[in-house]
PDB file of C-alpha atoms in Angstrom:
ATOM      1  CA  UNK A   1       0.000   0.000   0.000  1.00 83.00           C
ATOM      2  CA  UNK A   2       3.046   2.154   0.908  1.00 90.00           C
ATOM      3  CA  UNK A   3       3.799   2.210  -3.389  1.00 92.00           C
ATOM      4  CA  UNK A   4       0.319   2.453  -4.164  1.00 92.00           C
ATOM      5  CA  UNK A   5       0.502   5.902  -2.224  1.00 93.00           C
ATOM      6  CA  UNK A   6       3.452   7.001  -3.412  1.00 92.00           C
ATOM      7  CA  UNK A   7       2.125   6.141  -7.524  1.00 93.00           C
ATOM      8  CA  UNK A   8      -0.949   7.539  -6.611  1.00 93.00           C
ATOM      9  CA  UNK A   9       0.910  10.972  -4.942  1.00 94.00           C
ATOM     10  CA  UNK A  10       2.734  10.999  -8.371  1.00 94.00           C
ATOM     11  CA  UNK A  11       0.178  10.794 -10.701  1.00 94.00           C
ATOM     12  CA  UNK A  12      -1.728  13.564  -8.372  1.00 95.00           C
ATOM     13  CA  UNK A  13       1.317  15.456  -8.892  1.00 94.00           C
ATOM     14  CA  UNK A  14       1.559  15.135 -12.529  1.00 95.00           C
ATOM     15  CA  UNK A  15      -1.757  15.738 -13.204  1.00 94.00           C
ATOM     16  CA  UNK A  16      -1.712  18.915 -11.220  1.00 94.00           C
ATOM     17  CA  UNK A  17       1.639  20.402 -13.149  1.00 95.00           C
ATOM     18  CA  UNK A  18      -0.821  19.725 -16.726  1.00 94.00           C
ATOM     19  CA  UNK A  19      -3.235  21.286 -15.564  1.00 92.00           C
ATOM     20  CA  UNK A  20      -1.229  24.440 -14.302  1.00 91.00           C
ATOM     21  CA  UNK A  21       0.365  24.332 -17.659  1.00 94.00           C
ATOM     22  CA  UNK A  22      -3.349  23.771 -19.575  1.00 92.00           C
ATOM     23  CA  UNK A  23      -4.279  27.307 -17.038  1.00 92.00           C
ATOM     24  CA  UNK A  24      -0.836  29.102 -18.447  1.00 92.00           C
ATOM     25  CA  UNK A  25      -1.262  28.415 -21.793  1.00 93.00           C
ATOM     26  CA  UNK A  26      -5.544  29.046 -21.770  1.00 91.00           C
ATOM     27  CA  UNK A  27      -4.770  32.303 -19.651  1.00 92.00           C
ATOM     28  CA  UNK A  28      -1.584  33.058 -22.605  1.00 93.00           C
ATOM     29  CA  UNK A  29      -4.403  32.207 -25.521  1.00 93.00           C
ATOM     30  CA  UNK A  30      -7.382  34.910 -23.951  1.00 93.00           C
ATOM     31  CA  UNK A  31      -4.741  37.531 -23.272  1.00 94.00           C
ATOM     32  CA  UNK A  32      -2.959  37.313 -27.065  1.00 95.00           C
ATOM     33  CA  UNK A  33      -6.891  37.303 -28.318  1.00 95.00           C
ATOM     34  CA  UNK A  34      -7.365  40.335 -25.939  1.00 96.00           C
ATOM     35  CA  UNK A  35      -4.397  42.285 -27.396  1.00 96.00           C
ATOM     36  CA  UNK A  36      -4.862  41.095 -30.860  1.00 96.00           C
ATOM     37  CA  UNK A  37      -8.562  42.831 -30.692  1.00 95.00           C
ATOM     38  CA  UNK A  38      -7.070  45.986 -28.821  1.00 96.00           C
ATOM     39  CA  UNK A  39      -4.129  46.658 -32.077  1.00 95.00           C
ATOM     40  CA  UNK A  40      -7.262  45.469 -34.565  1.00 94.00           C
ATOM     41  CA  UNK A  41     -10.030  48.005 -32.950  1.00 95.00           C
ATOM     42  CA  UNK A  42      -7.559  50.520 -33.172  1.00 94.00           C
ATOM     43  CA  UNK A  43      -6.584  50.163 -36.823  1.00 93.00           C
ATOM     44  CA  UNK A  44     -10.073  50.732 -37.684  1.00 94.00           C
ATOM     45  CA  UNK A  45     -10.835  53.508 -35.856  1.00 95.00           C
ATOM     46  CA  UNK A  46      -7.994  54.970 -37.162  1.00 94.00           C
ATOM     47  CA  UNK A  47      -9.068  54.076 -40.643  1.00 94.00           C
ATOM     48  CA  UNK A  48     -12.450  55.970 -40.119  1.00 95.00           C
ATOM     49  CA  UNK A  49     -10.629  58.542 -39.010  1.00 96.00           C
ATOM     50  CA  UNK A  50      -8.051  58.857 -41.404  1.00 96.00           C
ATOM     51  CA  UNK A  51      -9.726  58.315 -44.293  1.00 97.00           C
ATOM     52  CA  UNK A  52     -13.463  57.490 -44.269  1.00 97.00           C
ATOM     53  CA  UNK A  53     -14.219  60.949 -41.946  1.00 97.00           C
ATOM     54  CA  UNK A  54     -12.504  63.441 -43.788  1.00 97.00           C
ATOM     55  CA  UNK A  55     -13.755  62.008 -47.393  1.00 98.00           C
ATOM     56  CA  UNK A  56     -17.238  62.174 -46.059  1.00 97.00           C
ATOM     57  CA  UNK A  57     -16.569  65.545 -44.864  1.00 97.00           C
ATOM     58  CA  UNK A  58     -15.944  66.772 -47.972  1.00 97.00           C
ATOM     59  CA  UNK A  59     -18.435  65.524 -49.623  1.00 97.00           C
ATOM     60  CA  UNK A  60     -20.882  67.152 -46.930  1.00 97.00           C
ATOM     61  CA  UNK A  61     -18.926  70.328 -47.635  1.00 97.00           C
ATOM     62  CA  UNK A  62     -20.206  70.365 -51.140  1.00 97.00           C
ATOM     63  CA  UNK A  63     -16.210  69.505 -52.312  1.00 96.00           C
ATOM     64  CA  UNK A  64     -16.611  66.009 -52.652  1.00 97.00           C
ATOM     65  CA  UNK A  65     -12.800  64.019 -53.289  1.00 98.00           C
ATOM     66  CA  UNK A  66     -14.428  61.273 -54.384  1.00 98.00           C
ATOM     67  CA  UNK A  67     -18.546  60.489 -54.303  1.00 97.00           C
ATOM     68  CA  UNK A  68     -20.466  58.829 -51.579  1.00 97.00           C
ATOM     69  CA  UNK A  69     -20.651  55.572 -53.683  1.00 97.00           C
ATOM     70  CA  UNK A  70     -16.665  55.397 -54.226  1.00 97.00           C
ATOM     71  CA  UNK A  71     -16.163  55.537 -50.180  1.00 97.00           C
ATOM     72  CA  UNK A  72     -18.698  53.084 -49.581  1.00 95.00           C
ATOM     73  CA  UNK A  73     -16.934  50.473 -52.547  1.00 95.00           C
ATOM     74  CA  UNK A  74     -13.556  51.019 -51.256  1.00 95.00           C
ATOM     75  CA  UNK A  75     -14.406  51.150 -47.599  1.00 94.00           C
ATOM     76  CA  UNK A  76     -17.362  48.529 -47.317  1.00 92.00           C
ATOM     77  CA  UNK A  77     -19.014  47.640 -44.319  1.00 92.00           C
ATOM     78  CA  UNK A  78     -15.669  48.689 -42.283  1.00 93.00           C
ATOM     79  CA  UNK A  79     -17.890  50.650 -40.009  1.00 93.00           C
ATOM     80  CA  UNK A  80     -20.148  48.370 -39.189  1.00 92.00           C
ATOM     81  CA  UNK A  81     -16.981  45.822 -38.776  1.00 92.00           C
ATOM     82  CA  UNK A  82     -15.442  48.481 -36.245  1.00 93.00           C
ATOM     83  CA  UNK A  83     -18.690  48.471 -34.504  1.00 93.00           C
ATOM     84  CA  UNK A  84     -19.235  44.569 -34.216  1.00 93.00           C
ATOM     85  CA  UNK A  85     -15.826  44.438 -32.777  1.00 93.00           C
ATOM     86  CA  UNK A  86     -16.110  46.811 -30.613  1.00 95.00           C
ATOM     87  CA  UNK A  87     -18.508  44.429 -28.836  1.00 94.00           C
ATOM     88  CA  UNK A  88     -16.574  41.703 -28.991  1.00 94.00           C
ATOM     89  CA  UNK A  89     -13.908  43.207 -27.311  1.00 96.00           C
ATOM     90  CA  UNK A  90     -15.865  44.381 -24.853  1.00 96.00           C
ATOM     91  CA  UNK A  91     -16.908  40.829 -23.913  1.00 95.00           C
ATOM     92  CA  UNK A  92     -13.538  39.843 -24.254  1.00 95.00           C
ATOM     93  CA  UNK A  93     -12.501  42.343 -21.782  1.00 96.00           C
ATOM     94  CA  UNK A  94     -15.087  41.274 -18.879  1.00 95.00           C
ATOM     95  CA  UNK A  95     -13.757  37.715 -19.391  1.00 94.00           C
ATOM     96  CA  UNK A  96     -10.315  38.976 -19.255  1.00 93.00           C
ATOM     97  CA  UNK A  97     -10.912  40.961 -16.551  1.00 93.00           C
ATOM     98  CA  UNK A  98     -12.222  38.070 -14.417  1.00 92.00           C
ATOM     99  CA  UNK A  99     -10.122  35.354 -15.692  1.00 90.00           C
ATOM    100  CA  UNK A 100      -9.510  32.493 -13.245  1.00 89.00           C
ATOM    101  CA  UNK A 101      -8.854  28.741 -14.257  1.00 81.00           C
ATOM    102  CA  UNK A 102     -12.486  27.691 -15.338  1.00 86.00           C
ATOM    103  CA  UNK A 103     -13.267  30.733 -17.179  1.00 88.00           C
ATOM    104  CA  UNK A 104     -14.275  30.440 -21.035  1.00 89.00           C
ATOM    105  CA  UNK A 105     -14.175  32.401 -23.869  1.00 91.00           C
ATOM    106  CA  UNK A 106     -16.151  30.524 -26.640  1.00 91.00           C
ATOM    107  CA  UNK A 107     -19.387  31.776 -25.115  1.00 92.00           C
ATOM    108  CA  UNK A 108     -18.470  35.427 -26.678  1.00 93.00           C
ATOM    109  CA  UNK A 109     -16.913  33.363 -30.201  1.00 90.00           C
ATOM    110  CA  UNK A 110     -20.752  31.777 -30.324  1.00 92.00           C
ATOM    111  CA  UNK A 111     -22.900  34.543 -29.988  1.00 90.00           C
ATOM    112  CA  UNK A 112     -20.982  36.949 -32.160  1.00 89.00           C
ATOM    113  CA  UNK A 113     -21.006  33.820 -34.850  1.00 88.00           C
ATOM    114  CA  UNK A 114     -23.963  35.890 -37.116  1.00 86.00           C
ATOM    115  CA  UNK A 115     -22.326  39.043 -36.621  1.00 85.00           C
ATOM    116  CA  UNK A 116     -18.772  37.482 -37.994  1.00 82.00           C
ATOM    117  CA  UNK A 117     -20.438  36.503 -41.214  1.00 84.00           C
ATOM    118  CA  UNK A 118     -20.217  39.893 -42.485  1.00 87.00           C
ATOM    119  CA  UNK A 119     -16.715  39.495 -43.182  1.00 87.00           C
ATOM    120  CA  UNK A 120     -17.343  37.542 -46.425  1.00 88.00           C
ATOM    121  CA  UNK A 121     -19.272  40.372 -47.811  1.00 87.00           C
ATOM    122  CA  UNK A 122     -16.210  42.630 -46.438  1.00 89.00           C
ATOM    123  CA  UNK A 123     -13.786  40.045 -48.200  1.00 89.00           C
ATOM    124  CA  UNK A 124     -15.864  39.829 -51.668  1.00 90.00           C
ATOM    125  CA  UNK A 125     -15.832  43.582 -52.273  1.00 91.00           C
ATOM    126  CA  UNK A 126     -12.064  43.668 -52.008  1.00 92.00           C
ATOM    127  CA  UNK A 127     -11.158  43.082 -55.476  1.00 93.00           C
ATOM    128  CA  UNK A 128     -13.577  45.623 -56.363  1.00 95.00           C
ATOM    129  CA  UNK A 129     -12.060  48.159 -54.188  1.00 95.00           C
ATOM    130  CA  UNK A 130      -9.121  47.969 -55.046  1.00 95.00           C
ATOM    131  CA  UNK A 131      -9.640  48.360 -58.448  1.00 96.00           C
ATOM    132  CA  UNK A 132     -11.628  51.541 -58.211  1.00 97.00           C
ATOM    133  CA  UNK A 133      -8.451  52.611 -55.764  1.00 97.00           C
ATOM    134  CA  UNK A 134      -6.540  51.808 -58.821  1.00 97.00           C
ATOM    135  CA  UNK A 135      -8.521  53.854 -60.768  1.00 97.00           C
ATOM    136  CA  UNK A 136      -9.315  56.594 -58.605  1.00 98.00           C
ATOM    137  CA  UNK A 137      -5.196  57.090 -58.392  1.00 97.00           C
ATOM    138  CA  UNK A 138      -4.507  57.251 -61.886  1.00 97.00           C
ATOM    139  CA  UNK A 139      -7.542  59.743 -63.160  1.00 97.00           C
ATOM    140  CA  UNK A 140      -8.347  61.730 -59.410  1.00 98.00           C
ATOM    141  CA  UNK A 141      -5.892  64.294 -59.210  1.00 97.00           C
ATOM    142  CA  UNK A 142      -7.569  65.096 -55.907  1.00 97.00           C
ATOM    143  CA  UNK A 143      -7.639  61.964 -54.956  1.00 98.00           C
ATOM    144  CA  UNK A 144      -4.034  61.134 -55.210  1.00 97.00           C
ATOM    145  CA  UNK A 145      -3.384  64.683 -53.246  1.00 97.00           C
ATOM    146  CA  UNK A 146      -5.744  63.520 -50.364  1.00 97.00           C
ATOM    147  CA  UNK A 147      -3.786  60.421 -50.402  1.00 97.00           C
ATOM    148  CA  UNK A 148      -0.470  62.538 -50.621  1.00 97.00           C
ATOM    149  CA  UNK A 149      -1.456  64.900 -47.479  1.00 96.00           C
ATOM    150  CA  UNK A 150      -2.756  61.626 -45.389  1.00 95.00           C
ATOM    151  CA  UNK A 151       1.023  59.571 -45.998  1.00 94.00           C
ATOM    152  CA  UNK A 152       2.653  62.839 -44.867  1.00 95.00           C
ATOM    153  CA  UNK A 153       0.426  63.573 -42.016  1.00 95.00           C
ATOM    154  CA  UNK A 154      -0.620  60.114 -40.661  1.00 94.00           C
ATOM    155  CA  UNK A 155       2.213  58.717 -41.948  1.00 92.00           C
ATOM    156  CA  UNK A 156      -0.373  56.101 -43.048  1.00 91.00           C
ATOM    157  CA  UNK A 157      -0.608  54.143 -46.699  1.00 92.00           C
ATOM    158  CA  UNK A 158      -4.822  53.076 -47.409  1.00 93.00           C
ATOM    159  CA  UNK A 159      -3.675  49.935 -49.245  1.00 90.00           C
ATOM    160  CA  UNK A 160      -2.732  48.820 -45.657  1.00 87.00           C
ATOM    161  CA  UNK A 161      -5.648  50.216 -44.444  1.00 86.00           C
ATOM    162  CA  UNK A 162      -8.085  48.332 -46.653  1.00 84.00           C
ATOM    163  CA  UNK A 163      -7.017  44.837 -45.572  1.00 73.00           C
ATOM    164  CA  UNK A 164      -8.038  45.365 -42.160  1.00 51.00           C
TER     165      UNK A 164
END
């Protein structure tokens, strides 16, 4: 009985260091997700205000750079995409913020499943915006100044900006 202890003390003790390791590396996962969504969220707000604002602005102002339609091919549903995320981070953040070793994420993954699906329509207009950004470069002198001013100013570049 005296080995029977001591096996069963090791297993015990094995067990416990995999599941210490299994809390490490869950706790590791949520916080890179956490981050991840922080750096994304913050692209896209920068994004809208960057470029989607001040192009809207204009055309409000009556000295449109490029017409309503154009922003909304080359910019898609990137609003509503900030806004969806915005939420999930959120949600990400209250399980973040009260993380201990039987907490879950997949709950938030689940119910934002519908909302995710908009990313296909994102993805499918890509093509298409890029080729009006094509266009729009090579025959939208005010374009390609708009474009000019934001790289100097933001220091930003919208190709990288569309692949959000």
């Amino acid at each position: 009985t005296r080995i029977q202890t001591l096996i069963r003390r090791w297993l015990a003790s094995r067990e416990l260091q995999r599941r210490r390791q299994m809390y490490r590396r869950r706790t590791e996962v949520a916080q890179e997700l956490y981050s991840t969504e922080v750096t994304y969220i913050a692209t896209l707000h920068r994004t809208l205000e960057v470029f989607i604002t001040p192009l809207r602005q204009a055309v409000e102002g009556g000295r449109p750079i490029v017409s309503t339609e154009q922003i909304r091919c080359l910019f898609s549903i990137m609003e509503t995409i900030e806004r969806t995320n915005s939420a999930f981070l959120c949600e990400v953040q209250e399980k973040i913020e009260t993380w201990d070793p039987t907490q879950t994420i997949g709950d938030v993954f689940l119910r934002m499943t519908e909302y995710m699906k908009m990313y296909a329509s994102y993805v499918s207009n890509y093509n298409q915006a890029l080729t009006l950004l094509d266009n729009l470069r090579s025959k939208n002198s005010a374009f390609r100044g708009f474009l000019e001013t934001t790289r100097e100013r933001h220091g930003v570049e919208i190709t990288s900006h569309l692949i959000t």
